[in-house]
């Protein structure tokens, strides 16, 4: 699976007075967990979003500190830029959530057709494939939106609050870039399906590079192609199993996306209040 590079944004260690303030300590812990997750192999799980939600919750507490608010009032340009970026991320979050919801709805319709052995199954598969094409275009838009966000420079005066918020944004962008890249998995082809067949026969590590959505796309592609009856039946059974597993993943992702969406709104409101209630 193609993932976005964690080197898109540079990181640096933030030295915080963790012994004197438990809130700072908790923020640093959440940042460490989020960055540690980035170094692991990824599939379509809600873990990254859950870590992101925890990070925003801790950051919300951090922004309520008088020290944080005083520092940010001297950084109006930075705060305005960050609020603009959070607004773009809200748009991205909404687009990803809509795509996940559409995928689930199409899969539910397909599962019903599979169970009934509907004679028009190929029509349902074609409809799902058309939805996937639209989703790929939407995810490309998401990726382009995130690329337009200006990389926040390191604070020239070594402001800890600014550095922390910069890392929060970096982690948020990373998670959404990863989700967009997974959802916009390559168009299904016989080469992808052949890789799956080959990896299953030979226990090839190549199978690990194909994510859940690609597996389903390839199985449906093969079922619709129907090179022979036996292959088509195997593909249908494989697609049914994959849809059941993927549905559970998508439900978890959808729930976590709703939580992250609320976190982004709360973060923007808090930042706006800091600037306007000085």
CSV table of C-alpha atoms in Angstrom, one decimal:
chain,number,residue,atom,x,y,z
A,1,UNK,CA,0.0,0.0,0.0
A,2,UNK,CA,1.2,3.4,-0.9
A,3,UNK,CA,1.4,5.7,2.1
A,4,UNK,CA,2.4,9.3,2.5
A,5,UNK,CA,5.8,10.0,3.8
A,6,UNK,CA,6.2,11.1,7.3
A,7,UNK,CA,9.0,13.3,6.0
A,8,UNK,CA,6.5,15.7,4.4
A,9,UNK,CA,6.9,17.8,7.5
A,10,UNK,CA,10.0,18.1,9.6
A,11,UNK,CA,9.8,17.4,13.3
A,12,UNK,CA,11.9,18.5,16.2
A,13,UNK,CA,11.9,17.6,19.9
A,14,UNK,CA,10.0,20.0,22.2
A,15,UNK,CA,11.5,20.3,25.7
A,16,UNK,CA,8.6,20.8,28.1
A,17,UNK,CA,8.6,21.4,31.9
A,18,UNK,CA,6.6,18.2,32.3
A,19,UNK,CA,7.5,17.7,36.0
A,20,UNK,CA,5.8,21.0,36.9
A,21,UNK,CA,2.7,20.7,34.7
A,22,UNK,CA,0.7,17.5,34.1
A,23,UNK,CA,-1.2,19.1,31.2
A,24,UNK,CA,2.0,19.7,29.3
A,25,UNK,CA,3.2,16.2,30.2
A,26,UNK,CA,-0.1,14.7,28.8
A,27,UNK,CA,0.2,16.7,25.5
A,28,UNK,CA,3.8,15.5,25.0
A,29,UNK,CA,2.6,11.9,25.7
A,30,UNK,CA,-0.1,12.2,23.1
A,31,UNK,CA,2.3,13.6,20.5
A,32,UNK,CA,4.7,10.8,21.1
A,33,UNK,CA,2.0,8.2,20.7
A,34,UNK,CA,0.8,9.9,17.4
A,35,UNK,CA,4.3,10.0,16.0
A,36,UNK,CA,5.0,6.4,17.1
A,37,UNK,CA,1.8,5.3,15.2
A,38,UNK,CA,3.1,7.0,12.0
A,39,UNK,CA,6.2,4.7,12.0
A,40,UNK,CA,4.0,1.5,11.9
A,41,UNK,CA,2.6,-0.3,8.8
A,42,UNK,CA,-1.0,1.0,8.2
A,43,UNK,CA,-4.3,-0.5,7.1
A,44,UNK,CA,-7.7,1.1,7.2
A,45,UNK,CA,-8.2,1.2,10.9
A,46,UNK,CA,-9.5,3.8,13.2
A,47,UNK,CA,-6.4,3.8,15.4
A,48,UNK,CA,-4.8,6.9,13.9
A,49,UNK,CA,-8.0,8.9,14.2
A,50,UNK,CA,-8.4,7.7,17.8
A,51,UNK,CA,-4.9,8.9,18.6
A,52,UNK,CA,-5.6,12.2,16.9
A,53,UNK,CA,-8.8,12.7,18.9
A,54,UNK,CA,-6.9,12.1,22.1
A,55,UNK,CA,-4.3,14.6,21.0
A,56,UNK,CA,-6.9,17.3,20.3
A,57,UNK,CA,-8.6,16.6,23.7
A,58,UNK,CA,-5.3,17.2,25.5
A,59,UNK,CA,-4.5,20.2,23.3
A,60,UNK,CA,-7.8,21.7,24.3
A,61,UNK,CA,-6.9,21.5,27.9
A,62,UNK,CA,-3.5,22.9,27.0
A,63,UNK,CA,-5.1,25.9,25.3
A,64,UNK,CA,-7.1,26.7,28.4
A,65,UNK,CA,-3.9,27.4,30.4
A,66,UNK,CA,-3.2,31.1,31.0
A,67,UNK,CA,0.4,30.6,29.8
A,68,UNK,CA,-0.8,29.2,26.5
A,69,UNK,CA,-3.3,32.0,25.9
A,70,UNK,CA,-0.8,34.8,26.7
A,71,UNK,CA,1.7,33.3,24.3
A,72,UNK,CA,-0.8,33.0,21.5
A,73,UNK,CA,-2.1,36.6,21.9
A,74,UNK,CA,1.4,37.7,20.8
A,75,UNK,CA,1.2,35.4,17.8
A,76,UNK,CA,-1.9,36.7,16.0
A,77,UNK,CA,-0.6,35.9,12.5
A,78,UNK,CA,0.3,32.4,13.4
A,79,UNK,CA,-3.1,31.8,15.1
A,80,UNK,CA,-5.0,33.1,12.1
A,81,UNK,CA,-3.0,30.9,9.7
A,82,UNK,CA,-3.6,27.9,12.0
A,83,UNK,CA,-7.4,28.6,12.1
A,84,UNK,CA,-7.4,28.8,8.3
A,85,UNK,CA,-5.6,25.4,8.1
A,86,UNK,CA,-8.1,23.9,10.6
A,87,UNK,CA,-10.9,25.2,8.4
A,88,UNK,CA,-9.4,23.4,5.4
A,89,UNK,CA,-9.0,20.3,7.5
A,90,UNK,CA,-12.6,20.5,8.4
A,91,UNK,CA,-13.5,20.4,4.7
A,92,UNK,CA,-11.2,17.5,4.2
A,93,UNK,CA,-12.6,15.6,7.2
A,94,UNK,CA,-16.2,16.1,5.8
A,95,UNK,CA,-15.2,14.9,2.4
A,96,UNK,CA,-13.5,11.8,3.8
A,97,UNK,CA,-16.5,11.1,6.0
A,98,UNK,CA,-18.9,11.4,3.0
A,99,UNK,CA,-16.7,9.0,1.0
A,100,UNK,CA,-16.7,6.4,3.8
A,101,UNK,CA,-20.5,6.7,4.2
A,102,UNK,CA,-21.0,6.3,0.4
A,103,UNK,CA,-18.8,3.2,0.4
A,104,UNK,CA,-20.7,1.7,3.3
A,105,UNK,CA,-24.1,2.3,1.6
A,106,UNK,CA,-22.9,0.8,-1.7
A,107,UNK,CA,-21.5,-2.2,0.1
A,108,UNK,CA,-24.7,-2.8,2.0
A,109,UNK,CA,-26.6,-2.8,-1.3
A,110,UNK,CA,-24.1,-5.2,-2.8
A,111,UNK,CA,-24.2,-7.6,0.2
A,112,UNK,CA,-28.0,-7.8,-0.2
A,113,UNK,CA,-27.6,-8.6,-3.8
A,114,UNK,CA,-25.0,-11.3,-3.0
A,115,UNK,CA,-27.3,-12.9,-0.4
A,116,UNK,CA,-30.2,-13.0,-2.9
A,117,UNK,CA,-28.0,-14.3,-5.7
A,118,UNK,CA,-29.5,-11.4,-7.7
A,119,UNK,CA,-29.2,-11.9,-11.4
A,120,UNK,CA,-28.3,-8.2,-11.9
A,121,UNK,CA,-25.3,-8.5,-9.6
A,122,UNK,CA,-23.0,-7.2,-12.3
A,123,UNK,CA,-25.1,-4.0,-12.4
A,124,UNK,CA,-24.6,-3.6,-8.6
A,125,UNK,CA,-20.9,-4.2,-9.0
A,126,UNK,CA,-20.7,-1.6,-11.8
A,127,UNK,CA,-22.6,0.9,-9.6
A,128,UNK,CA,-20.1,0.3,-6.8
A,129,UNK,CA,-17.2,0.7,-9.2
A,130,UNK,CA,-18.6,4.0,-10.5
A,131,UNK,CA,-18.9,5.3,-6.9
A,132,UNK,CA,-15.3,4.3,-6.2
A,133,UNK,CA,-14.2,6.3,-9.3
A,134,UNK,CA,-16.0,9.4,-7.9
A,135,UNK,CA,-14.4,8.8,-4.5
A,136,UNK,CA,-10.9,8.6,-6.0
A,137,UNK,CA,-11.5,12.1,-7.5
A,138,UNK,CA,-12.7,13.4,-4.2
A,139,UNK,CA,-9.7,12.1,-2.4
A,140,UNK,CA,-7.3,13.6,-4.9
A,141,UNK,CA,-9.0,16.9,-4.2
A,142,UNK,CA,-8.5,16.4,-0.5
A,143,UNK,CA,-4.8,15.7,-1.1
A,144,UNK,CA,-4.5,18.8,-3.2
A,145,UNK,CA,-6.2,20.9,-0.5
A,146,UNK,CA,-3.7,19.7,2.1
A,147,UNK,CA,-0.8,20.5,-0.2
A,148,UNK,CA,-1.9,24.1,-0.4
A,149,UNK,CA,-1.6,24.5,3.4
A,150,UNK,CA,1.5,26.5,4.2
A,151,UNK,CA,4.0,24.6,6.2
A,152,UNK,CA,4.2,26.4,9.6
A,153,UNK,CA,7.7,27.5,10.2
A,154,UNK,CA,9.5,26.8,13.4
A,155,UNK,CA,8.9,29.7,15.9
A,156,UNK,CA,11.8,32.1,15.8
A,157,UNK,CA,11.6,32.8,19.5
A,158,UNK,CA,11.4,29.2,20.5
A,159,UNK,CA,7.7,29.5,21.7
A,160,UNK,CA,6.7,26.2,23.1
A,161,UNK,CA,3.0,26.8,22.6
A,162,UNK,CA,3.5,27.5,18.9
A,163,UNK,CA,5.8,24.5,18.4
A,164,UNK,CA,3.2,22.2,20.0
A,165,UNK,CA,0.4,23.5,17.8
A,166,UNK,CA,2.6,23.1,14.8
A,167,UNK,CA,3.1,19.4,15.7
A,168,UNK,CA,-0.7,19.0,16.2
A,169,UNK,CA,-1.4,20.3,12.8
A,170,UNK,CA,1.4,18.1,11.3
A,171,UNK,CA,-0.1,15.0,12.8
A,172,UNK,CA,-3.6,15.9,11.6
A,173,UNK,CA,-2.4,16.4,8.1
A,174,UNK,CA,-0.5,13.1,8.1
A,175,UNK,CA,-3.5,11.1,9.3
A,176,UNK,CA,-5.8,12.6,6.6
A,177,UNK,CA,-3.2,12.2,3.9
A,178,UNK,CA,-2.9,8.6,4.8
A,179,UNK,CA,-6.7,8.0,4.9
A,180,UNK,CA,-7.1,9.8,1.5
A,181,UNK,CA,-4.4,7.6,0.0
A,182,UNK,CA,-6.0,4.4,1.2
A,183,UNK,CA,-9.5,5.3,0.1
A,184,UNK,CA,-8.2,6.4,-3.3
A,185,UNK,CA,-6.6,3.0,-3.9
A,186,UNK,CA,-5.5,2.4,-7.5
A,187,UNK,CA,-8.0,1.3,-10.1
A,188,UNK,CA,-8.6,-2.5,-10.0
A,189,UNK,CA,-6.9,-4.5,-12.7
A,190,UNK,CA,-6.0,-8.1,-13.4
A,191,UNK,CA,-2.4,-7.3,-12.3
A,192,UNK,CA,-3.7,-6.5,-8.8
A,193,UNK,CA,-5.9,-9.5,-8.7
A,194,UNK,CA,-3.0,-11.7,-10.0
A,195,UNK,CA,-0.8,-10.4,-7.2
A,196,UNK,CA,-3.4,-11.4,-4.6
A,197,UNK,CA,-3.7,-14.9,-6.1
A,198,UNK,CA,0.1,-15.3,-6.3
A,199,UNK,CA,0.6,-14.0,-2.7
A,200,UNK,CA,-2.0,-16.4,-1.3
A,201,UNK,CA,-0.4,-19.4,-3.1
A,202,UNK,CA,3.2,-18.5,-2.2
A,203,UNK,CA,2.7,-16.8,1.2
A,204,UNK,CA,4.3,-13.7,-0.5
A,205,UNK,CA,4.9,-10.6,1.6
A,206,UNK,CA,3.6,-8.7,-1.4
A,207,UNK,CA,0.0,-9.3,-0.1
A,208,UNK,CA,0.8,-7.0,2.9
A,209,UNK,CA,1.2,-4.1,0.4
A,210,UNK,CA,-2.5,-4.4,-0.7
A,211,UNK,CA,-4.9,-2.7,1.6
A,212,UNK,CA,-8.5,-3.8,2.5
A,213,UNK,CA,-10.2,-1.6,-0.1
A,214,UNK,CA,-7.8,-2.7,-2.9
A,215,UNK,CA,-8.6,-6.3,-2.0
A,216,UNK,CA,-12.3,-5.8,-2.3
A,217,UNK,CA,-11.9,-3.7,-5.5
A,218,UNK,CA,-9.9,-6.6,-7.0
A,219,UNK,CA,-12.3,-9.3,-6.0
A,220,UNK,CA,-15.3,-7.4,-7.4
A,221,UNK,CA,-13.3,-6.7,-10.6
A,222,UNK,CA,-12.7,-10.4,-11.0
A,223,UNK,CA,-16.3,-11.4,-10.2
A,224,UNK,CA,-17.5,-8.9,-12.8
A,225,UNK,CA,-15.0,-10.1,-15.4
A,226,UNK,CA,-16.0,-13.8,-15.0
A,227,UNK,CA,-13.2,-15.3,-17.0
A,228,UNK,CA,-14.6,-18.7,-15.9
A,229,UNK,CA,-17.4,-19.9,-13.6
A,230,UNK,CA,-15.1,-21.3,-10.9
A,231,UNK,CA,-13.0,-18.1,-10.7
A,232,UNK,CA,-16.1,-15.9,-10.6
A,233,UNK,CA,-17.6,-18.0,-7.8
A,234,UNK,CA,-14.4,-17.8,-5.8
A,235,UNK,CA,-14.3,-14.0,-6.3
A,236,UNK,CA,-17.9,-13.6,-5.2
A,237,UNK,CA,-17.2,-15.5,-2.0
A,238,UNK,CA,-14.0,-13.6,-1.4
A,239,UNK,CA,-15.9,-10.3,-2.0
A,240,UNK,CA,-18.6,-11.2,0.6
A,241,UNK,CA,-16.0,-12.0,3.2
A,242,UNK,CA,-14.1,-8.8,2.5
A,243,UNK,CA,-17.2,-6.6,2.6
A,244,UNK,CA,-18.1,-8.0,6.0
A,245,UNK,CA,-14.7,-7.2,7.4
A,246,UNK,CA,-14.4,-3.9,5.7
A,247,UNK,CA,-17.8,-2.8,6.9
A,248,UNK,CA,-16.6,-3.1,10.5
A,249,UNK,CA,-13.5,-1.1,9.7
A,250,UNK,CA,-15.6,1.6,8.0
A,251,UNK,CA,-18.0,1.9,10.9
A,252,UNK,CA,-15.1,2.5,13.2
A,253,UNK,CA,-13.5,5.1,10.9
A,254,UNK,CA,-16.8,6.9,10.4
A,255,UNK,CA,-17.4,7.2,14.2
A,256,UNK,CA,-13.8,8.4,14.8
A,257,UNK,CA,-14.1,10.9,12.0
A,258,UNK,CA,-17.2,12.4,13.6
A,259,UNK,CA,-15.2,12.9,16.8
A,260,UNK,CA,-12.2,14.5,15.0
A,261,UNK,CA,-14.6,16.8,13.2
A,262,UNK,CA,-15.9,18.1,16.5
A,263,UNK,CA,-12.4,18.4,17.8
A,264,UNK,CA,-11.4,20.6,14.9
A,265,UNK,CA,-14.4,22.8,15.4
A,266,UNK,CA,-13.7,23.2,19.1
A,267,UNK,CA,-10.0,24.0,18.4
A,268,UNK,CA,-10.9,26.8,16.0
A,269,UNK,CA,-13.5,28.2,18.4
A,270,UNK,CA,-10.9,28.2,21.2
A,271,UNK,CA,-8.2,29.9,19.1
A,272,UNK,CA,-10.7,32.5,18.0
A,273,UNK,CA,-11.8,33.2,21.6
A,274,UNK,CA,-8.1,33.6,22.6
A,275,UNK,CA,-7.7,36.4,20.0
A,276,UNK,CA,-11.0,38.2,20.5
A,277,UNK,CA,-11.2,37.9,24.3
A,278,UNK,CA,-7.8,39.5,25.1
